Coordinates of C-alpha atoms and ligand atoms in Angstrom, one line a residue:
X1 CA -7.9 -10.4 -21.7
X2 CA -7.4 -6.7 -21.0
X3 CA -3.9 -5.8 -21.3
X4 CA -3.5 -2.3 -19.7
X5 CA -0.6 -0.1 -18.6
X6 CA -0.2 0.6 -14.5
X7 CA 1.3 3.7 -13.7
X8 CA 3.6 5.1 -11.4
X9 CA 2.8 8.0 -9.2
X10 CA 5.0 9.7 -7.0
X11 CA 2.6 11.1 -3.6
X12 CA 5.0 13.9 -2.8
X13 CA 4.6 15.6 -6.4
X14 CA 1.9 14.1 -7.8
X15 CA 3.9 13.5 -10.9
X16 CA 3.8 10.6 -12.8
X17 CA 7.2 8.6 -12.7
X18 CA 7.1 5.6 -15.0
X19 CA 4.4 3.2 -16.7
X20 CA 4.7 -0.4 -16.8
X21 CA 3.0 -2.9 -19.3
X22 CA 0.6 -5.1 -17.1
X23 CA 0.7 -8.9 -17.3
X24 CA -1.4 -10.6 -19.6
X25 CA -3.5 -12.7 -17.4
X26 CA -4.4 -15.5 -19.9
X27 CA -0.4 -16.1 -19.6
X28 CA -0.3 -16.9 -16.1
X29 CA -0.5 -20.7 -16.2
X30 CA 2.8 -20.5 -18.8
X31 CA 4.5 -18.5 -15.8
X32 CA 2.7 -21.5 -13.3
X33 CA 4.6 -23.7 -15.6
X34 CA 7.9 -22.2 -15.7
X35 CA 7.9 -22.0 -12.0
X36 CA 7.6 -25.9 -11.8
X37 CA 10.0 -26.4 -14.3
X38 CA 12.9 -24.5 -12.6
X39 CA 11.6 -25.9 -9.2
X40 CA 11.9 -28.8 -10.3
X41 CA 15.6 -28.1 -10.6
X42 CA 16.5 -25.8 -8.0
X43 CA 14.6 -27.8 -5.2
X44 CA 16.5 -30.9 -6.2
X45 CA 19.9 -29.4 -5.0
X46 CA 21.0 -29.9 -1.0
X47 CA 20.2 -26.6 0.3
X48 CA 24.2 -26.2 1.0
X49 CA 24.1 -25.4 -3.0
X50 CA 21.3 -23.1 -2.4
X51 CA 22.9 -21.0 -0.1
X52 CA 25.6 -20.3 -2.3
X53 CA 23.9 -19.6 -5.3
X54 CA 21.4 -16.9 -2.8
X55 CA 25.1 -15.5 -0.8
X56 CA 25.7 -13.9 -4.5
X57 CA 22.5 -12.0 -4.1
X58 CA 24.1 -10.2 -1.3
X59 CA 26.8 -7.9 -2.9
X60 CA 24.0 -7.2 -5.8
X61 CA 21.6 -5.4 -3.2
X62 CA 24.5 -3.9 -1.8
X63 CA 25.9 -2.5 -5.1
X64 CA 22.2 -1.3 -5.8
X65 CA 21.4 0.1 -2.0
X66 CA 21.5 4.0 -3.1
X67 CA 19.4 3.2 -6.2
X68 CA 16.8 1.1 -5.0
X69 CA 16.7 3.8 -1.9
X70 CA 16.0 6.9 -4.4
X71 CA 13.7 4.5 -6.2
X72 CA 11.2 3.6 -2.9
X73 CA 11.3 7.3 -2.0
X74 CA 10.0 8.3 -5.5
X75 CA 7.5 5.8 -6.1
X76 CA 6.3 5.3 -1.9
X77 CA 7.1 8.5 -0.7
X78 CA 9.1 7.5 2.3
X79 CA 11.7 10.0 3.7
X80 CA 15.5 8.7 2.2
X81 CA 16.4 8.0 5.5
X82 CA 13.8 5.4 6.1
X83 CA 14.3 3.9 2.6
X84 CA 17.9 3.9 3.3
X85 CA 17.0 1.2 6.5
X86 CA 14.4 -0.6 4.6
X87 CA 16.7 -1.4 1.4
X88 CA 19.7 -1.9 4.3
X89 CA 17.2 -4.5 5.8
X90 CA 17.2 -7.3 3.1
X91 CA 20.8 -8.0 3.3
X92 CA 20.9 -8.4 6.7
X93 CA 17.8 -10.7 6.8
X94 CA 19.5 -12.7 3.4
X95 CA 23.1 -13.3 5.6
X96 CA 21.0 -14.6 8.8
X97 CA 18.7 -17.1 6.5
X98 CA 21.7 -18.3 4.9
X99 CA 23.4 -18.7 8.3
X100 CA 20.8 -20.4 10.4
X101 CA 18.2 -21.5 8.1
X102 CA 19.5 -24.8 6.3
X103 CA 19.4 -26.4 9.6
X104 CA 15.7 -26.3 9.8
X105 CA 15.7 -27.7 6.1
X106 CA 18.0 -30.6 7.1
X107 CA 16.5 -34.4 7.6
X108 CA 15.6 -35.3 11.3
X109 CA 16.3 -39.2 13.0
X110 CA 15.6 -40.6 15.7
X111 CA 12.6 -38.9 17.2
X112 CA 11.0 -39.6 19.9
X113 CA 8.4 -42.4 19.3
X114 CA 6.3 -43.8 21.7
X115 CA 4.6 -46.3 19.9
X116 CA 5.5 -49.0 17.4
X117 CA 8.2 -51.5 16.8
X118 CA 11.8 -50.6 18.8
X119 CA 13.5 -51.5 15.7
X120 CA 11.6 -49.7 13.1
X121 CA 13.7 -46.2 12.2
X122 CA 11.6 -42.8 11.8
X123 CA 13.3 -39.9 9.2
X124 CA 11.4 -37.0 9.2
X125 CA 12.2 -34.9 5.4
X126 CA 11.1 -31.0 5.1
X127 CA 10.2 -30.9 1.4
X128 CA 9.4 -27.5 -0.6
X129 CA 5.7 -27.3 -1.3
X130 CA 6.9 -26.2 -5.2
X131 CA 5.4 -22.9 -6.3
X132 CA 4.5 -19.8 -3.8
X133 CA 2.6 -16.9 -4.7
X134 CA 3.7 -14.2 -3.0
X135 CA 1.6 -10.8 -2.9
X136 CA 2.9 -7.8 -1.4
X137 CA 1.6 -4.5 -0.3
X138 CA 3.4 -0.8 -0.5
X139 CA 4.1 0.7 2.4
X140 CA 7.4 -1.0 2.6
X141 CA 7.3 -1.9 -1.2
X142 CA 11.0 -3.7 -1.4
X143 CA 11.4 -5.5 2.4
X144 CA 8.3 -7.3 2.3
X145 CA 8.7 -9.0 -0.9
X146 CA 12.2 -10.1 0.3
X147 CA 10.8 -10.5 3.7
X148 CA 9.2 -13.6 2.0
X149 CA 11.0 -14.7 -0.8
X150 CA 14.1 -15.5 1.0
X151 CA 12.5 -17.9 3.0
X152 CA 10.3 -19.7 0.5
X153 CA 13.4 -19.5 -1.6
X154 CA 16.2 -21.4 0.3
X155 CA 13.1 -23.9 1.3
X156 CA 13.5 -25.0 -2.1
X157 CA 10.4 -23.3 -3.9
X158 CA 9.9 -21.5 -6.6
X159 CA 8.3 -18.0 -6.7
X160 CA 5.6 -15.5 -8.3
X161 CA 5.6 -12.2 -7.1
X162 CA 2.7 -9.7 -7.4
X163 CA 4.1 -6.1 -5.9
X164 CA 1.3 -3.7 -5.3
X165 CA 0.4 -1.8 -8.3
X166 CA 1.3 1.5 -6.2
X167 CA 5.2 0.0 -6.3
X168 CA 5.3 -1.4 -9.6
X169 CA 8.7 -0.3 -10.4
X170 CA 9.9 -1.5 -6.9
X171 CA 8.6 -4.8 -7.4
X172 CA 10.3 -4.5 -10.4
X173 CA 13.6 -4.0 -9.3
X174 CA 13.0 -6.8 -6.0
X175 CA 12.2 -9.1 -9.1
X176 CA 15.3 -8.5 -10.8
X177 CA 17.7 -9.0 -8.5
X178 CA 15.6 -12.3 -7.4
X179 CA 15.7 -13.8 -10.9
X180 CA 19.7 -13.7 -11.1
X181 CA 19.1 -17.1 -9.2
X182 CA 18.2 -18.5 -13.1
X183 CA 21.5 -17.3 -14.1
X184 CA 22.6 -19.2 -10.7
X185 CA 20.8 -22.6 -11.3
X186 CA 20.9 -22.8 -15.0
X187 CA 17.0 -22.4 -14.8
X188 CA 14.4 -19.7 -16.0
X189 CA 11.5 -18.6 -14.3
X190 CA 12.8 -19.3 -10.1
X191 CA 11.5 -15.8 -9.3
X192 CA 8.6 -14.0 -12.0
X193 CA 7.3 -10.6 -11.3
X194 CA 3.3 -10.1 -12.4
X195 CA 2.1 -6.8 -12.6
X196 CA -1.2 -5.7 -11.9
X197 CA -3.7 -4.4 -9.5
X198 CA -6.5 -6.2 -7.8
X199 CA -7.5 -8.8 -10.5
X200 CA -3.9 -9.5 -10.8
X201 CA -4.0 -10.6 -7.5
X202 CA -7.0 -12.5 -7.8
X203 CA -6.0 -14.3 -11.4
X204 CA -2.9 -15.3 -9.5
X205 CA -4.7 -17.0 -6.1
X206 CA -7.1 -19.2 -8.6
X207 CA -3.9 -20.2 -10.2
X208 CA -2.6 -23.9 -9.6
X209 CA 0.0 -22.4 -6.7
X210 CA 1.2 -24.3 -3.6
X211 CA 0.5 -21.7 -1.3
X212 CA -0.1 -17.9 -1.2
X213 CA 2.1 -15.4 1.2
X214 CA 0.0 -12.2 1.4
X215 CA 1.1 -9.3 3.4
X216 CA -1.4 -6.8 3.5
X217 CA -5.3 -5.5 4.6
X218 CA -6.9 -7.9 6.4
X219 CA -9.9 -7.3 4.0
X220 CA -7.8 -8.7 1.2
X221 CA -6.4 -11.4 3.5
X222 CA -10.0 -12.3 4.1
X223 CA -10.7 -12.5 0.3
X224 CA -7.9 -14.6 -0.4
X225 CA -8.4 -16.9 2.6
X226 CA -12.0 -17.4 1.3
X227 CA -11.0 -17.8 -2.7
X228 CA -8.6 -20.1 -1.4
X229 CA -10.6 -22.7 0.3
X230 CA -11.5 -25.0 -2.3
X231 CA -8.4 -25.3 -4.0
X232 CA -7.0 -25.7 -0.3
X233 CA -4.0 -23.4 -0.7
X234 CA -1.9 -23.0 2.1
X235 CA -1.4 -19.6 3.4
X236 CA 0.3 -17.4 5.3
X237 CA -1.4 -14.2 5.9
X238 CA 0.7 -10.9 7.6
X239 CA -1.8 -8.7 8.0
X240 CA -2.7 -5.5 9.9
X241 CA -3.2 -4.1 13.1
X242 CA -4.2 -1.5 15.6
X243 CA -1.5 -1.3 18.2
X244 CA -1.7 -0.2 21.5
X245 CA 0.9 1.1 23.9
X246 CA 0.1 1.2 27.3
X247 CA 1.9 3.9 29.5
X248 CA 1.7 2.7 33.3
X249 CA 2.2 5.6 36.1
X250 CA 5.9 4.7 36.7
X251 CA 6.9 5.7 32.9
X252 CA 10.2 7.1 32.3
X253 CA 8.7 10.1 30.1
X254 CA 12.1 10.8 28.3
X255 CA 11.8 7.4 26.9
X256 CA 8.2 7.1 26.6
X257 CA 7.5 10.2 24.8
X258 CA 9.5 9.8 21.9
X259 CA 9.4 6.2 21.5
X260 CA 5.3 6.4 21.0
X261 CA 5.7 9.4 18.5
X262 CA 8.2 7.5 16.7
X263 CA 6.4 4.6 16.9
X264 CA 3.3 6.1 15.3
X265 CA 4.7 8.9 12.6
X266 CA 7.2 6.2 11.0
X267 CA 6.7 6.2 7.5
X268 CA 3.1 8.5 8.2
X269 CA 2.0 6.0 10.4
X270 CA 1.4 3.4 7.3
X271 CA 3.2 0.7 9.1
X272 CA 1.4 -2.6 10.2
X273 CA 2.7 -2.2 13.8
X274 CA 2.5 1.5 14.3
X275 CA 1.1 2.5 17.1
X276 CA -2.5 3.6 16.7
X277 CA -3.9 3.6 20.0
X278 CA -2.6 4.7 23.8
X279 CA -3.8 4.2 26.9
X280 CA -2.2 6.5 29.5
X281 CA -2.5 5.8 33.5
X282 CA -4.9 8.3 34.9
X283 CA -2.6 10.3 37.1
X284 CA -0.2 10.5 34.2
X285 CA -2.4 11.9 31.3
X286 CA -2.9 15.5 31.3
X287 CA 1.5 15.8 31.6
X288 CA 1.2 12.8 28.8
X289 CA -0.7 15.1 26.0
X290 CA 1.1 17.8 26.5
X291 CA 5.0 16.1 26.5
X292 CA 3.6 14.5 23.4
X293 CA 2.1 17.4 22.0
X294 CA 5.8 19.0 22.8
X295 CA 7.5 16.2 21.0
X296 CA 5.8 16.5 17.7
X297 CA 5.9 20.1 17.5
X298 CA 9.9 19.8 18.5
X299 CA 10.8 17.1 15.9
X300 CA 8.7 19.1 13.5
X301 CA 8.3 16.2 12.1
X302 CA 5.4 18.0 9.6
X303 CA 8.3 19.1 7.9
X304 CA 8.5 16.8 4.1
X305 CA 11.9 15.4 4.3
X306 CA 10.6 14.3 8.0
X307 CA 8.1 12.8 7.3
X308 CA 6.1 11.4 4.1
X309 CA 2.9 12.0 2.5
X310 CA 0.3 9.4 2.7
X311 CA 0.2 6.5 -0.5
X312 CA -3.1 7.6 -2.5
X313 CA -5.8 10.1 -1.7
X314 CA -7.9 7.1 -0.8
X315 CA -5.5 6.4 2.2
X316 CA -5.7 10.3 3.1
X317 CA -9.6 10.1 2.9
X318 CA -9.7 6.8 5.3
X319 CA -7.1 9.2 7.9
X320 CA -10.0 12.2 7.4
X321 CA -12.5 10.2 8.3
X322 CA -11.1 8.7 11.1
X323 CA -10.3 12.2 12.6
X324 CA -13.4 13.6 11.6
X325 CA -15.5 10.9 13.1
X326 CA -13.8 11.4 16.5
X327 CA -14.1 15.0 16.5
X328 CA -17.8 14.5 16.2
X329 CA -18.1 12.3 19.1
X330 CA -16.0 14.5 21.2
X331 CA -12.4 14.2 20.9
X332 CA -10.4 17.0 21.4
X333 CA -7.8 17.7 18.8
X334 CA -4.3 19.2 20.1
X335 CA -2.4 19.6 16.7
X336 CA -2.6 18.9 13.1
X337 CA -6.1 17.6 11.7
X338 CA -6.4 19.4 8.7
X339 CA -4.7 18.8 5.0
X340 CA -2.1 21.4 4.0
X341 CA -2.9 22.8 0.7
X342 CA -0.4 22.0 -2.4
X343 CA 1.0 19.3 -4.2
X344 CA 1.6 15.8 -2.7
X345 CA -1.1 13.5 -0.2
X346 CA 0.3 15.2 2.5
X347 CA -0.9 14.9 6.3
X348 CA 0.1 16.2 9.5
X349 CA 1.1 14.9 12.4
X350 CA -2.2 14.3 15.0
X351 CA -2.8 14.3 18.5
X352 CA -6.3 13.6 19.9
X353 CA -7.0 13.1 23.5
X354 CA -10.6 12.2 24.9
X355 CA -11.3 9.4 22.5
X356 CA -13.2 6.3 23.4
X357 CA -13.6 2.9 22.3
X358 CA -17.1 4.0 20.2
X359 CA -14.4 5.8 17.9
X360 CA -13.1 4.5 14.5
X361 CA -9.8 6.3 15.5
X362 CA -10.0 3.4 18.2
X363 CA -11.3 0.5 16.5
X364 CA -10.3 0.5 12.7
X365 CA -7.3 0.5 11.3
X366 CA -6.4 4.0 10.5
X367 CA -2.8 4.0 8.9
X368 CA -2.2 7.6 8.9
X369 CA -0.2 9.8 11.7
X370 CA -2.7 10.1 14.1
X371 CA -2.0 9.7 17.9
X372 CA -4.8 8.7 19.5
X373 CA -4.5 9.0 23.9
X374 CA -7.1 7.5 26.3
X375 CA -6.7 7.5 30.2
X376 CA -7.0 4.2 32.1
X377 CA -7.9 3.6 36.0
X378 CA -6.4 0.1 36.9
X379 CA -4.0 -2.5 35.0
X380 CA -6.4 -4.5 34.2
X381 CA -8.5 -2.1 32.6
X382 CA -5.7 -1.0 30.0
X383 CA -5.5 -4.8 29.6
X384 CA -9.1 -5.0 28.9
X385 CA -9.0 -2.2 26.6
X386 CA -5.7 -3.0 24.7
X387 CA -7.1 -6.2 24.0
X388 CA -10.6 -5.3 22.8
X389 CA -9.5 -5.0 19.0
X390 CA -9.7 -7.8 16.4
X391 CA -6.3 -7.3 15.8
X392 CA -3.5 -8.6 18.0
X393 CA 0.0 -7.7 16.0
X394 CA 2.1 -6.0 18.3
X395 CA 1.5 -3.9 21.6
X396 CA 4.0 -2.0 23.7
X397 CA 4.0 -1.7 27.4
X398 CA 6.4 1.6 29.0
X399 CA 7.0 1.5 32.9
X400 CA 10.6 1.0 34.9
X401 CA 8.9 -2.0 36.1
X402 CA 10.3 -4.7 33.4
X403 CA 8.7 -7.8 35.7
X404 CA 5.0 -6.3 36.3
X405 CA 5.3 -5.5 32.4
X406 CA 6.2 -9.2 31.3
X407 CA 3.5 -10.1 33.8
X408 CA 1.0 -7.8 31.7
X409 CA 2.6 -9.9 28.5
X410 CA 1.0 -13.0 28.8
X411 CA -2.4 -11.0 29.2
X412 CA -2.0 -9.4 25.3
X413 CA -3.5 -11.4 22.8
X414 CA -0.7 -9.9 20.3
X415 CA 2.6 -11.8 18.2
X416 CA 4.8 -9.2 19.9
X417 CA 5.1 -7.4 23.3
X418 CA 7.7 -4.9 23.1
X419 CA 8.8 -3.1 26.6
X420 CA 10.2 0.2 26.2
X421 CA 10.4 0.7 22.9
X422 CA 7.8 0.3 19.8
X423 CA 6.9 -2.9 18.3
X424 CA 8.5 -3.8 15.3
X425 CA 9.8 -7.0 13.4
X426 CA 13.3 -8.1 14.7
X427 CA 14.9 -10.4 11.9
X428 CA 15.9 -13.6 14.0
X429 CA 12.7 -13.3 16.3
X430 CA 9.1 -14.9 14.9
X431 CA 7.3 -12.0 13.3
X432 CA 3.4 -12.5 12.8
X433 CA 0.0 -12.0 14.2
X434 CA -3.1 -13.5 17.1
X435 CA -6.6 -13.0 15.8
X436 CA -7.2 -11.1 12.8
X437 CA -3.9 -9.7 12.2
X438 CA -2.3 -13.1 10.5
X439 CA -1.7 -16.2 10.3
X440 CA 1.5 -17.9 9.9
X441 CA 5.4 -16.7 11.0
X442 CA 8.3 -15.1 9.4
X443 CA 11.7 -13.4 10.0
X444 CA 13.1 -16.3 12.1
X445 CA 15.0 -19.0 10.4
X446 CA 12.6 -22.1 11.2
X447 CA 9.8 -20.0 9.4
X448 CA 11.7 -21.8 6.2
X449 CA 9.2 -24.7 7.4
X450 CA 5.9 -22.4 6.5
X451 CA 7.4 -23.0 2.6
X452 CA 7.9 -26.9 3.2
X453 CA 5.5 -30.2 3.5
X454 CA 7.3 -32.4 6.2
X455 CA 7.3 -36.3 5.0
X456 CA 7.6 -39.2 7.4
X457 CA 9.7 -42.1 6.2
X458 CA 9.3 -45.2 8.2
X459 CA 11.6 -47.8 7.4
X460 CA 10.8 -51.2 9.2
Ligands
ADP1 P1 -2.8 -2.4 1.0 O1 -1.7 -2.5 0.0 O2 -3.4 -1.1 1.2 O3 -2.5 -3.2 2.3 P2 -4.4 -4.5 -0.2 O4 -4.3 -5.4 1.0 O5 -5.7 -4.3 -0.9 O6 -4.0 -3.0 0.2 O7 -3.3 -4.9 -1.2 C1 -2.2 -5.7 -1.0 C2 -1.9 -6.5 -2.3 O8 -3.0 -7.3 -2.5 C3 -1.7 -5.6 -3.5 O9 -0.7 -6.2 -4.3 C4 -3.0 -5.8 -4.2 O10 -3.0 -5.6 -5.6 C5 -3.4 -7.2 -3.9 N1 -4.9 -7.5 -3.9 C6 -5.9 -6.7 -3.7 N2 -7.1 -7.4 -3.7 C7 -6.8 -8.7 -4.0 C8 -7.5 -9.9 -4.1 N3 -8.8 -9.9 -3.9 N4 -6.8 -11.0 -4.3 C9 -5.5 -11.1 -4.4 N5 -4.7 -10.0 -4.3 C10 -5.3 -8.8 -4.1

């Protein structure tokens, strides 16, 4: 088995910034192993003892927020600011699990049974599945593994994390402060970190796991979901999207305006929910472009500390493309477009108006800052166009009509239907995708049952 080195690159300079020894792969059942054995352990305990060993885990990420934050913005790229709120995240999601969580892990009586014997009793037991797999992407390199290790965690499970090999030394850090939990439970092996790229990944799904938590391209989703059908793992899938905003006539533009930009330049656009595609009523559109037009130039969000540089050249490439294609079939471009020269995978900010539905820009998932604006004649036609994707994470409607907009939120096929603002996780609120963006929730406490096997005891 190949034993290489993955190395660390910071986007902005180029520069490498560490190198990591990969996992030997003919060692992953022995880390299989040690995950059962401390599971073993640490799912035994009543989940009250669980939240006490994880509360300690709190004032470690807070001691190493301005660390972790310089890390993520050397390694991802990500302005500080936007580490800052990312690393800032992960307590706050930590404090909520361990406040509302255990009761979603607690035995049920008395349900409601239709059938059977009066006398008989029912108790209903939410059991950790054992060992979870847990493989994360970079864009937001330290939330996301947290995002599902707490849950699988306080379930009772044990974990293996596989960080994207863009974030190594993030993972890294996430696995660190995880794996303090042996120190907790007199245990080893509760949380492992594998390092590695693609086959990584891959070794790790043909493992003997319990179930696999992916967050990432829905290609990969796709390839774990099919190398994952015969030894029937469970999953849960977060994958991406192509999010659409839909601006009716009535729009307050002061709101509208910078919500959307913000929406779709956060982090360069390589964000699962950014926005990627609007749709503009008629009347509205030529004032639209240009107030957007405005915005970006105002923010100058161009400007480095702004905003990032894209991951990889590859990720730049797929952004080109994506402009280039639409430019060909007729889109007219109002700002940015074109690469700066220099260091770092740097692109700017985008807006193209005149785009149609036979575009990529419109129909693939482009992860890049590009602002893509179509006009629309009735409701149901933005509808109709908003949902012609085979993504359905997020969409956002803007209008100072709040009922005809939750009216138009039963017609999106999307997880979340954010009014006024940009779609975005909210910890306490289910957090997951229709169609091809996912499968499975997280971010509210009863997602602890994703990471469980319920068990019906029926005493007679
Ligand atoms: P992105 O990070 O751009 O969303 P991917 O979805 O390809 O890209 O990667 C997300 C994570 O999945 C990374 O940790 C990557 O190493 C891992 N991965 C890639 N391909 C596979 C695969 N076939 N099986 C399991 N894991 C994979």
């Amino acid at each position: 088995m190949r034993t290489g080195v993955i190395t660390s690159i910071n986007p902005r300079s180029e520069e490498i910034i560490g190198e990591t020894s990969e996992t030997d792969l003919g060692e992953l059942p022995e880390f299989v192993q040690r995950a059962r054995k401390a599971q073993d352990r640490w799912g035994s305990w009543v989940v009250e003892k669980r939240v006490e060993a994880m509360r300690r885990l709190l004032s470690i990420l807070r001691r190493s927020e301005q660390r972790i934050t310089k890390l993520i913005h050397a390694e991802m790229g990500k302005p500080l600011h936007e580490a800052l709120s990312e690393v800032r995240s992960v307590p706050v999601e930590l404090a909520y699990y361990l406040s509302e969580g255990p009761k979603f892990l607690r035995e049920e009586e008395d349900a409601t049974v239709p059938a059977g014997p009066k006398t008989d009793r029912s108790i209903v037991r939410f059991e950790p599945l054992g060992v979870v797999a847990i493989i994360t992407p970079w864009n937001s390199p330290f939330a996301t593994i947290f995002r599902s290790a707490i849950p699988a965690l306080l379930a009772g499970n044990a974990i293996l994390i596989k960080p994207s090999e863009y974030t190594t030394l993030v993972g890294l850090e996430a696995g660190n402060i995880l794996s303090s939990l042996d120190r907790e439970s007199q245990t080893k092996g509760i949380a492992q970190v594998i390092i590695g790229g693609k086959d990584a990944g891959k070794a790790l799904v043909a493992e003997d796991v319990d179930i696999i938590c992916f967050t990432g391209s829905l290609r990969t989703g796709q390839n774990i979901a099919a190398a994952s059908a015969f030894p029937l793992h469970r999953l849960v899938l977060e994958l991406g999207g192509k999010d659409p905003a839909i601006v009716l006539a009535d729009a307050d533009l002061s709101i509208a305006v910078p919500g959307i930009v913000e929406g779709a330049l956060r982090n360069a656009g390589q964000v699962c929910c950014a926005i990627e595609r609007v749709y503009v009523a008629a009347k509205l559109y030529k004032k639209f472009v240009q107030k957007i037009v405005e915005e970006v130039r105002k923010r100058n969000v161009g400007r480095r500390e702004r905003m990032g540089p894209l991951i990889r050249p590859f990720q730049r490439s797929i952004v080109e493309e994506h402009v280039a294609d639409a430019l060909e079939r007729g889109a007219k471009l109002h700002c940015g477009g074109v690469r700066p020269k220099g260091k770092g995978y740097f692109f700017p900010p985008t807006v193209l108006s005149a785009v149609t539905h036979e575009m990529k820009i419109m129909r693939e998932e482009t992860f890049g800052p590009v602002i893509p604006i179509m006009a629309f004649r009735t409701i149901a036609d933005a509808i109709a166009l908003a949902n012609d994707t085979p993504y359905g994470l997020t969409a956002s409607i803007w209008t100072k009509k709040v009922r005809k907009a939750r009216e138009i939120a039963t017609e999106l096929r999307t997880g979340t239907v954010a009014i006024n603002r940009y779609g975005s996780l909210r910890i306490g609120c289910p957090w997951g995708g229709t169609k091809q963006s996912g499968i499975g929730r997280l971010c509210e406490a009863s997602c602890v049952r994703e990471f469980c096997t319920s068990k019906h005891i029926w005493i007679s």
